[in-house]
């Protein structure tokens, strides 16, 4: 839990540095270059969470955080980060389903919790792109998945998992 909370904090730090790059690249290139380097350092801390699920996006992010200031595009970075974390959520959903099918209650609960924590990284952007109702829908489904896993309710877990996949599918269509 702590590790994933730190990941989210560094995700936010990367986005703040990107915002500072955009704010300064036309008026103070020295400051923009400095914050670009800081963004690169913060990204390296969370890179493994993105690169395994989105290797192409990882390269895009790294090139923007090391290349020309004019090449930094916030929406591209947010989209590529989100795609990496979406992959993590999807992996946790698959692991949760397997754990429930194998009767491994502890692993089912852990994977449901990790799906929730990974999704928290991109939920704000999901709300911006899809709306408040979809954010509530996926959050409710993530909590339902955790509850169903805790009580070994495969039917409720399957329904929650499908809802999560459906909302994520809609969100992916909105990403660059």
Coordinates of N, CA and C in Angstrom, one line a residue:
X1 N 0.8 -1.2 0.0 CA 0.0 0.0 0.0 C 0.9 1.3 0.0
X2 N 1.9 1.3 0.9 CA 2.8 2.4 1.0 C 3.5 2.6 -0.4
X3 N 4.0 1.5 -0.9 CA 4.8 1.6 -2.2 C 3.9 2.2 -3.3
X4 N 2.7 1.8 -3.4 CA 1.8 2.3 -4.5 C 1.4 3.7 -4.2
X5 N 1.3 4.1 -2.9 CA 1.0 5.5 -2.6 C 2.2 6.4 -3.0
X6 N 3.4 5.9 -2.8 CA 4.6 6.6 -3.3 C 4.6 6.7 -4.8
X7 N 4.2 5.7 -5.5 CA 4.2 5.7 -6.9 C 3.3 6.8 -7.4
X8 N 2.1 6.9 -6.8 CA 1.1 7.9 -7.2 C 1.7 9.3 -6.9
X9 N 2.4 9.5 -5.8 CA 3.1 10.7 -5.5 C 4.1 11.1 -6.5
X10 N 4.9 10.2 -7.0 CA 5.9 10.5 -8.0 C 5.2 10.7 -9.4
X11 N 4.1 10.1 -9.6 CA 3.3 10.3 -10.9 C 2.9 11.8 -10.9
X12 N 2.3 12.2 -9.7 CA 1.9 13.6 -9.6 C 3.1 14.6 -9.7
X13 N 4.2 14.2 -9.2 CA 5.4 15.0 -9.3 C 5.9 15.2 -10.8
X14 N 5.8 14.1 -11.5 CA 6.1 14.2 -13.0 C 5.2 15.1 -13.7
X15 N 3.9 15.0 -13.4 CA 2.9 15.9 -14.0 C 3.1 17.4 -13.6
X16 N 3.5 17.6 -12.4 CA 3.8 19.0 -11.9 C 5.0 19.6 -12.7
X17 N 6.0 18.7 -12.9 CA 7.2 19.2 -13.6 C 6.8 19.5 -15.1
X18 N 6.0 18.6 -15.7 CA 5.5 18.9 -17.0 C 4.8 20.2 -17.1
X19 N 3.9 20.4 -16.2 CA 3.2 21.7 -16.1 C 4.2 22.9 -16.1
X20 N 5.2 22.7 -15.2 CA 6.2 23.8 -15.1 C 7.0 24.0 -16.4
X21 N 7.3 22.9 -17.1 CA 8.0 23.0 -18.4 C 7.1 23.8 -19.3
X22 N 5.9 23.5 -19.4 CA 5.0 24.2 -20.3 C 4.8 25.7 -19.9
X23 N 4.8 25.9 -18.6 CA 4.7 27.3 -18.2 C 5.9 28.2 -18.4
X24 N 7.1 27.5 -18.5 CA 8.3 28.3 -18.6 C 9.1 28.2 -20.0
X25 N 8.7 27.2 -20.8 CA 9.5 27.0 -22.0 C 9.6 28.1 -22.9
X26 N 8.6 29.0 -23.0 CA 8.7 30.2 -23.9 C 9.3 31.4 -23.2
X27 N 9.2 31.5 -21.9 CA 9.7 32.7 -21.2 C 11.0 32.5 -20.4
X28 N 11.3 31.3 -19.9 CA 12.5 31.0 -19.1 C 13.0 29.6 -19.4
X29 N 13.7 29.5 -20.5 CA 14.2 28.2 -21.0 C 15.1 27.5 -20.0
X30 N 15.8 28.3 -19.2 CA 16.7 27.7 -18.2 C 15.9 27.0 -17.1
X31 N 14.9 27.7 -16.7 CA 14.0 27.1 -15.6 C 13.3 25.9 -16.2
X32 N 12.8 26.0 -17.4 CA 12.1 24.9 -18.1 C 13.0 23.7 -18.2
X33 N 14.3 23.9 -18.6 CA 15.2 22.8 -18.7 C 15.5 22.2 -17.3
X34 N 15.6 23.0 -16.3 CA 15.8 22.5 -15.0 C 14.6 21.6 -14.5
X35 N 13.4 22.0 -14.7 CA 12.3 21.2 -14.3 C 12.1 20.0 -15.2
X36 N 12.5 20.1 -16.4 CA 12.5 19.0 -17.3 C 13.4 17.9 -16.8
X37 N 14.5 18.2 -16.3 CA 15.5 17.3 -15.7 C 14.9 16.7 -14.4
X38 N 14.2 17.5 -13.6 CA 13.6 17.0 -12.4 C 12.5 16.0 -12.8
X39 N 11.7 16.3 -13.8 CA 10.6 15.4 -14.3 C 11.2 14.1 -14.7
X40 N 12.3 14.1 -15.4 CA 13.0 12.9 -15.8 C 13.4 12.1 -14.6
X41 N 14.0 12.7 -13.6 CA 14.4 12.0 -12.4 C 13.2 11.4 -11.7
X42 N 12.1 12.1 -11.6 CA 10.9 11.6 -10.9 C 10.3 10.4 -11.8
X43 N 10.4 10.6 -13.1 CA 9.8 9.5 -13.9 C 10.7 8.2 -13.8
X44 N 12.0 8.3 -13.7 CA 12.8 7.1 -13.6 C 12.4 6.3 -12.3
X45 N 11.9 7.0 -11.3 CA 11.5 6.3 -10.1 C 10.3 5.4 -10.4
X46 N 9.4 5.9 -11.2 CA 8.2 5.1 -11.5 C 8.2 4.4 -12.9
X47 N 9.3 4.5 -13.6 CA 9.4 4.0 -14.9 C 9.0 2.5 -15.0
X48 N 9.5 1.7 -14.1 CA 9.2 0.3 -14.2 C 7.7 0.0 -14.1
X49 N 6.9 0.9 -13.5 CA 5.5 0.6 -13.5 C 4.8 0.9 -14.8
X50 N 5.4 1.7 -15.6 CA 4.9 2.0 -17.0 C 5.5 1.1 -18.0
X51 N 6.8 0.9 -18.0 CA 7.6 0.3 -19.1 C 7.2 -1.1 -19.4
X52 N 6.8 -1.9 -18.3 CA 6.5 -3.3 -18.6 C 5.2 -3.4 -19.3
X53 N 4.2 -2.5 -19.1 CA 2.9 -2.6 -19.7 C 2.8 -1.7 -20.9
X54 N 3.7 -0.7 -21.1 CA 3.6 0.2 -22.2 C 5.0 0.6 -22.6
X55 N 5.8 -0.3 -23.2 CA 7.2 0.0 -23.5 C 7.3 1.1 -24.5
X56 N 6.4 1.2 -25.5 CA 6.5 2.3 -26.5 C 6.2 3.6 -25.8
X57 N 5.2 3.6 -25.0 CA 4.8 4.8 -24.3 C 6.0 5.3 -23.3
X58 N 6.6 4.3 -22.8 CA 7.8 4.6 -21.9 C 8.8 5.4 -22.7
X59 N 9.1 4.9 -23.9 CA 10.1 5.6 -24.7 C 9.7 7.0 -25.1
X60 N 8.4 7.1 -25.3 CA 7.8 8.5 -25.7 C 8.0 9.4 -24.5
X61 N 7.7 9.0 -23.3 CA 7.8 9.8 -22.1 C 9.2 10.2 -21.9
X62 N 10.1 9.2 -22.0 CA 11.5 9.5 -21.8 C 12.1 10.5 -22.8
X63 N 11.7 10.4 -24.0 CA 12.1 11.3 -25.1 C 11.6 12.7 -24.8
X64 N 10.4 12.8 -24.3 CA 9.9 14.2 -24.0 C 10.6 14.8 -22.8
X65 N 11.0 13.9 -21.9 CA 11.6 14.5 -20.7 C 13.1 14.6 -20.8
X66 N 13.7 14.3 -22.0 CA 15.1 14.5 -22.2 C 15.3 15.3 -23.5
X67 N 14.3 15.5 -24.3 CA 14.5 16.1 -25.6 C 14.2 17.6 -25.6
X68 N 13.9 18.1 -26.8 CA 13.6 19.6 -26.9 C 12.4 20.0 -26.1
X69 N 12.5 21.1 -25.5 CA 11.4 21.6 -24.7 C 10.1 21.8 -25.5
X70 N 10.2 22.1 -26.7 CA 9.1 22.3 -27.6 C 8.4 21.0 -27.9
X71 N 9.0 19.8 -27.6 CA 8.5 18.5 -27.9 C 7.6 18.0 -26.7
X72 N 7.6 18.7 -25.6 CA 6.8 18.2 -24.4 C 5.4 18.5 -24.6
X73 N 4.6 17.4 -24.6 CA 3.1 17.5 -24.8 C 2.5 16.8 -23.6
X74 N 1.8 17.6 -22.7 CA 1.3 17.1 -21.5 C 0.3 15.9 -21.7
X75 N -0.6 16.1 -22.7 CA -1.6 15.1 -22.9 C -1.0 13.7 -23.3
X76 N 0.1 13.8 -24.1 CA 0.8 12.6 -24.5 C 1.4 11.9 -23.3
X77 N 2.0 12.7 -22.4 CA 2.6 12.1 -21.2 C 1.6 11.5 -20.3
X78 N 0.5 12.2 -20.1 CA -0.6 11.7 -19.3 C -1.2 10.4 -19.9
X79 N -1.4 10.4 -21.2 CA -2.0 9.2 -21.8 C -1.0 8.0 -21.7
X80 N 0.2 8.2 -22.0 CA 1.2 7.1 -21.9 C 1.4 6.6 -20.5
X81 N 1.4 7.5 -19.5 CA 1.5 7.0 -18.1 C 0.2 6.2 -17.8
X82 N -0.9 6.7 -18.2 CA -2.2 6.0 -17.9 C -2.2 4.6 -18.5
X83 N -1.8 4.5 -19.8 CA -1.7 3.2 -20.4 C -0.9 2.2 -19.7
X84 N 0.2 2.7 -19.1 CA 1.0 1.8 -18.3 C 0.3 1.3 -17.1
X85 N -0.3 2.2 -16.4 CA -1.0 1.8 -15.2 C -2.3 1.0 -15.5
X86 N -2.9 1.3 -16.6 CA -4.1 0.5 -17.0 C -3.7 -1.0 -17.1
X87 N -2.5 -1.2 -17.7 CA -2.0 -2.6 -17.9 C -1.8 -3.2 -16.5
X88 N -1.3 -2.5 -15.6 CA -1.2 -3.0 -14.2 C -2.5 -3.4 -13.6
X89 N -3.5 -2.6 -13.8 CA -4.9 -2.9 -13.3 C -5.4 -4.2 -13.9
X90 N -5.2 -4.2 -15.3 CA -5.7 -5.4 -16.0 C -5.0 -6.7 -15.5
X91 N -3.7 -6.6 -15.3 CA -2.9 -7.7 -14.7 C -3.5 -8.2 -13.4
X92 N -3.8 -7.2 -12.5 CA -4.3 -7.5 -11.2 C -5.7 -8.2 -11.3
X93 N -6.5 -7.7 -12.3 CA -7.8 -8.3 -12.5 C -7.7 -9.8 -12.9
X94 N -6.8 -10.1 -13.8 CA -6.5 -11.5 -14.2 C -6.0 -12.3 -13.0
X95 N -5.1 -11.7 -12.2 CA -4.6 -12.5 -11.1 C -5.7 -12.7 -10.1
X96 N -6.5 -11.7 -9.9 CA -7.6 -11.9 -8.9 C -8.6 -13.0 -9.4
X97 N -8.9 -13.0 -10.6 CA -9.8 -14.1 -11.2 C -9.1 -15.5 -10.9
X98 N -7.9 -15.6 -11.2 CA -7.2 -16.9 -11.0 C -7.2 -17.3 -9.6
X99 N -6.9 -16.3 -8.7 CA -6.8 -16.6 -7.3 C -8.2 -17.0 -6.8
X100 N -9.2 -16.4 -7.2 CA -10.6 -16.8 -6.8 C -10.9 -18.2 -7.3
X101 N -10.5 -18.5 -8.5 CA -10.8 -19.8 -9.1 C -10.0 -20.9 -8.4
X102 N -8.8 -20.5 -7.8 CA -8.0 -21.5 -7.1 C -8.3 -21.5 -5.6
X103 N -9.2 -20.7 -5.2 CA -9.6 -20.7 -3.8 C -8.5 -20.0 -2.9
X104 N -7.7 -19.2 -3.5 CA -6.6 -18.5 -2.7 C -7.1 -17.1 -2.3
X105 N -7.8 -17.1 -1.2 CA -8.5 -15.9 -0.7 C -7.5 -14.8 -0.4
X106 N -6.4 -15.1 0.2 CA -5.4 -14.0 0.5 C -4.9 -13.3 -0.8
X107 N -4.5 -14.1 -1.8 CA -4.1 -13.5 -3.0 C -5.2 -12.8 -3.7
X108 N -6.4 -13.3 -3.7 CA -7.5 -12.6 -4.3 C -7.8 -11.2 -3.7
X109 N -7.7 -11.1 -2.3 CA -7.9 -9.9 -1.7 C -6.7 -8.9 -2.0
X110 N -5.5 -9.4 -2.0 CA -4.3 -8.6 -2.3 C -4.4 -8.0 -3.7
X111 N -4.7 -8.9 -4.7 CA -4.8 -8.4 -6.1 C -6.0 -7.4 -6.3
X112 N -7.1 -7.6 -5.6 CA -8.2 -6.6 -5.7 C -7.7 -5.3 -5.1
X113 N -7.0 -5.3 -4.0 CA -6.5 -4.1 -3.4 C -5.5 -3.4 -4.3
X114 N -4.6 -4.2 -4.9 CA -3.7 -3.6 -5.8 C -4.3 -3.0 -7.1
X115 N -5.3 -3.6 -7.6 CA -6.1 -3.1 -8.7 C -6.6 -1.7 -8.4
X116 N -7.2 -1.6 -7.2 CA -7.7 -0.3 -6.7 C -6.6 0.7 -6.6
X117 N -5.5 0.3 -6.0 CA -4.4 1.3 -5.8 C -3.8 1.7 -7.2
X118 N -3.6 0.8 -8.1 CA -3.0 1.2 -9.4 C -4.0 2.1 -10.1
X119 N -5.3 1.8 -10.0 CA -6.3 2.7 -10.7 C -6.3 4.1 -10.2
X120 N -6.0 4.2 -8.9 CA -6.1 5.6 -8.3 C -5.1 6.5 -9.0
X121 N -4.1 6.0 -9.6 CA -3.1 6.8 -10.3 C -3.8 7.6 -11.5
X122 N -4.7 7.0 -12.2 CA -5.3 7.6 -13.3 C -6.8 8.0 -13.2
X123 N -7.3 7.8 -12.0 CA -8.8 8.1 -11.9 C -9.2 9.6 -12.1
X124 N -8.3 10.5 -11.7 CA -8.6 11.9 -12.0 C -8.7 12.2 -13.4
X125 N -7.7 11.7 -14.2 CA -7.8 11.9 -15.6 C -9.0 11.2 -16.3
X126 N -9.3 10.0 -15.8 CA -10.5 9.3 -16.3 C -11.7 10.1 -16.1
X127 N -11.8 10.8 -14.9 CA -13.0 11.6 -14.7 C -13.0 12.8 -15.6
X128 N -11.9 13.4 -15.9 CA -11.8 14.5 -16.8 C -12.3 14.1 -18.2
X129 N -11.8 12.9 -18.6 CA -12.1 12.4 -20.0 C -13.5 11.8 -20.2
X130 N -14.0 11.1 -19.1 CA -15.2 10.4 -19.2 C -16.4 11.0 -18.4
X131 N -16.0 11.6 -17.3 CA -17.1 12.2 -16.5 C -17.1 11.6 -15.1
X132 N -17.8 12.3 -14.2 CA -17.9 11.9 -12.8 C -18.6 10.6 -12.6
X133 N -19.6 10.3 -13.4 CA -20.4 9.1 -13.3 C -19.5 7.8 -13.5
X134 N -18.7 7.9 -14.5 CA -17.8 6.8 -14.9 C -16.8 6.6 -13.8
X135 N -16.3 7.7 -13.2 CA -15.3 7.5 -12.1 C -16.0 6.8 -11.0
X136 N -17.2 7.2 -10.6 CA -17.9 6.6 -9.5 C -18.2 5.1 -9.8
X137 N -18.5 4.9 -11.1 CA -18.8 3.5 -11.5 C -17.6 2.6 -11.3
X138 N -16.4 3.0 -11.8 CA -15.2 2.2 -11.6 C -14.8 2.1 -10.2
X139 N -14.9 3.2 -9.4 CA -14.5 3.1 -8.0 C -15.4 2.1 -7.3
X140 N -16.7 2.2 -7.5 CA -17.7 1.3 -6.9 C -17.3 -0.1 -7.3
X141 N -17.0 -0.4 -8.5 CA -16.7 -1.7 -9.0 C -15.4 -2.2 -8.4
X142 N -14.4 -1.3 -8.2 CA -13.2 -1.7 -7.5 C -13.4 -2.1 -6.1
X143 N -14.3 -1.4 -5.4 CA -14.6 -1.7 -4.0 C -15.4 -3.0 -4.0
X144 N -16.3 -3.2 -4.9 CA -17.1 -4.4 -5.0 C -16.2 -5.6 -5.2
X145 N -15.2 -5.4 -6.1 CA -14.2 -6.5 -6.3 C -13.5 -6.9 -5.0
X146 N -13.1 -5.9 -4.3 CA -12.4 -6.2 -3.0 C -13.3 -6.9 -2.0
X147 N -14.5 -6.4 -1.9 CA -15.5 -7.0 -1.0 C -15.8 -8.5 -1.5
X148 N -16.0 -8.7 -2.8 CA -16.3 -10.0 -3.3 C -15.2 -10.9 -3.1
X149 N -14.0 -10.4 -3.3 CA -12.8 -11.3 -3.1 C -12.6 -11.7 -1.6
X150 N -13.0 -10.7 -0.7 CA -12.9 -11.0 0.7 C -13.9 -12.1 1.1
X151 N -15.0 -12.1 0.4 CA -16.1 -13.1 0.8 C -16.1 -14.3 -0.2
X152 N -15.1 -14.4 -1.1 CA -15.0 -15.4 -2.1 C -16.3 -15.5 -3.0
X153 N -16.9 -14.4 -3.3 CA -18.1 -14.4 -4.1 C -17.6 -14.2 -5.6
X154 N -17.5 -15.3 -6.3 CA -17.0 -15.2 -7.6 C -17.9 -14.5 -8.6
X155 N -19.2 -14.7 -8.4 CA -20.1 -14.0 -9.3 C -20.0 -12.5 -9.2
X156 N -20.0 -12.0 -7.9 CA -19.9 -10.6 -7.7 C -18.6 -10.0 -8.2
X157 N -17.5 -10.8 -8.0 CA -16.2 -10.5 -8.5 C -16.1 -10.4 -10.0
X158 N -16.7 -11.3 -10.6 CA -16.8 -11.3 -12.1 C -17.5 -10.1 -12.7
X159 N -18.6 -9.8 -12.0 CA -19.4 -8.6 -12.4 C -18.6 -7.4 -12.2
X160 N -18.0 -7.2 -11.1 CA -17.2 -6.1 -10.8 C -16.0 -6.0 -11.8
X161 N -15.3 -7.1 -12.0 CA -14.2 -7.1 -13.0 C -14.6 -6.7 -14.4
X162 N -15.8 -7.1 -14.8 CA -16.3 -6.7 -16.1 C -16.6 -5.2 -16.2
X163 N -17.2 -4.7 -15.1 CA -17.5 -3.3 -15.1 C -16.2 -2.5 -15.2
X164 N -15.2 -2.9 -14.4 CA -13.9 -2.2 -14.4 C -13.3 -2.3 -15.9
X165 N -13.3 -3.4 -16.5 CA -12.8 -3.6 -17.8 C -13.6 -2.7 -18.8
X166 N -14.9 -2.6 -18.7 CA -15.7 -1.8 -19.6 C -15.3 -0.3 -19.5
X167 N -15.2 0.2 -18.2 CA -14.9 1.6 -18.0 C -13.5 1.9 -18.5
X168 N -12.6 1.0 -18.2 CA -11.2 1.2 -18.7 C -11.2 1.2 -20.2
X169 N -11.9 0.3 -20.9 CA -12.0 0.2 -22.3 C -12.5 1.6 -22.9
X170 N -13.5 2.2 -22.3 CA -14.0 3.5 -22.7 C -12.9 4.5 -22.5
X171 N -12.2 4.5 -21.4 CA -11.1 5.4 -21.1 C -10.0 5.3 -22.1
X172 N -9.6 4.1 -22.4 CA -8.5 3.9 -23.4 C -8.8 4.5 -24.7
X173 N -10.1 4.5 -25.1 CA -10.5 5.1 -26.4 C -10.3 6.6 -26.4
X174 N -10.3 7.2 -25.2 CA -10.1 8.7 -25.1 C -8.6 9.1 -25.0
X175 N -7.8 8.1 -24.7 CA -6.3 8.5 -24.6 C -5.7 8.6 -26.0
X176 N -4.6 9.4 -26.1 CA -3.9 9.6 -27.4 C -3.3 8.3 -27.8

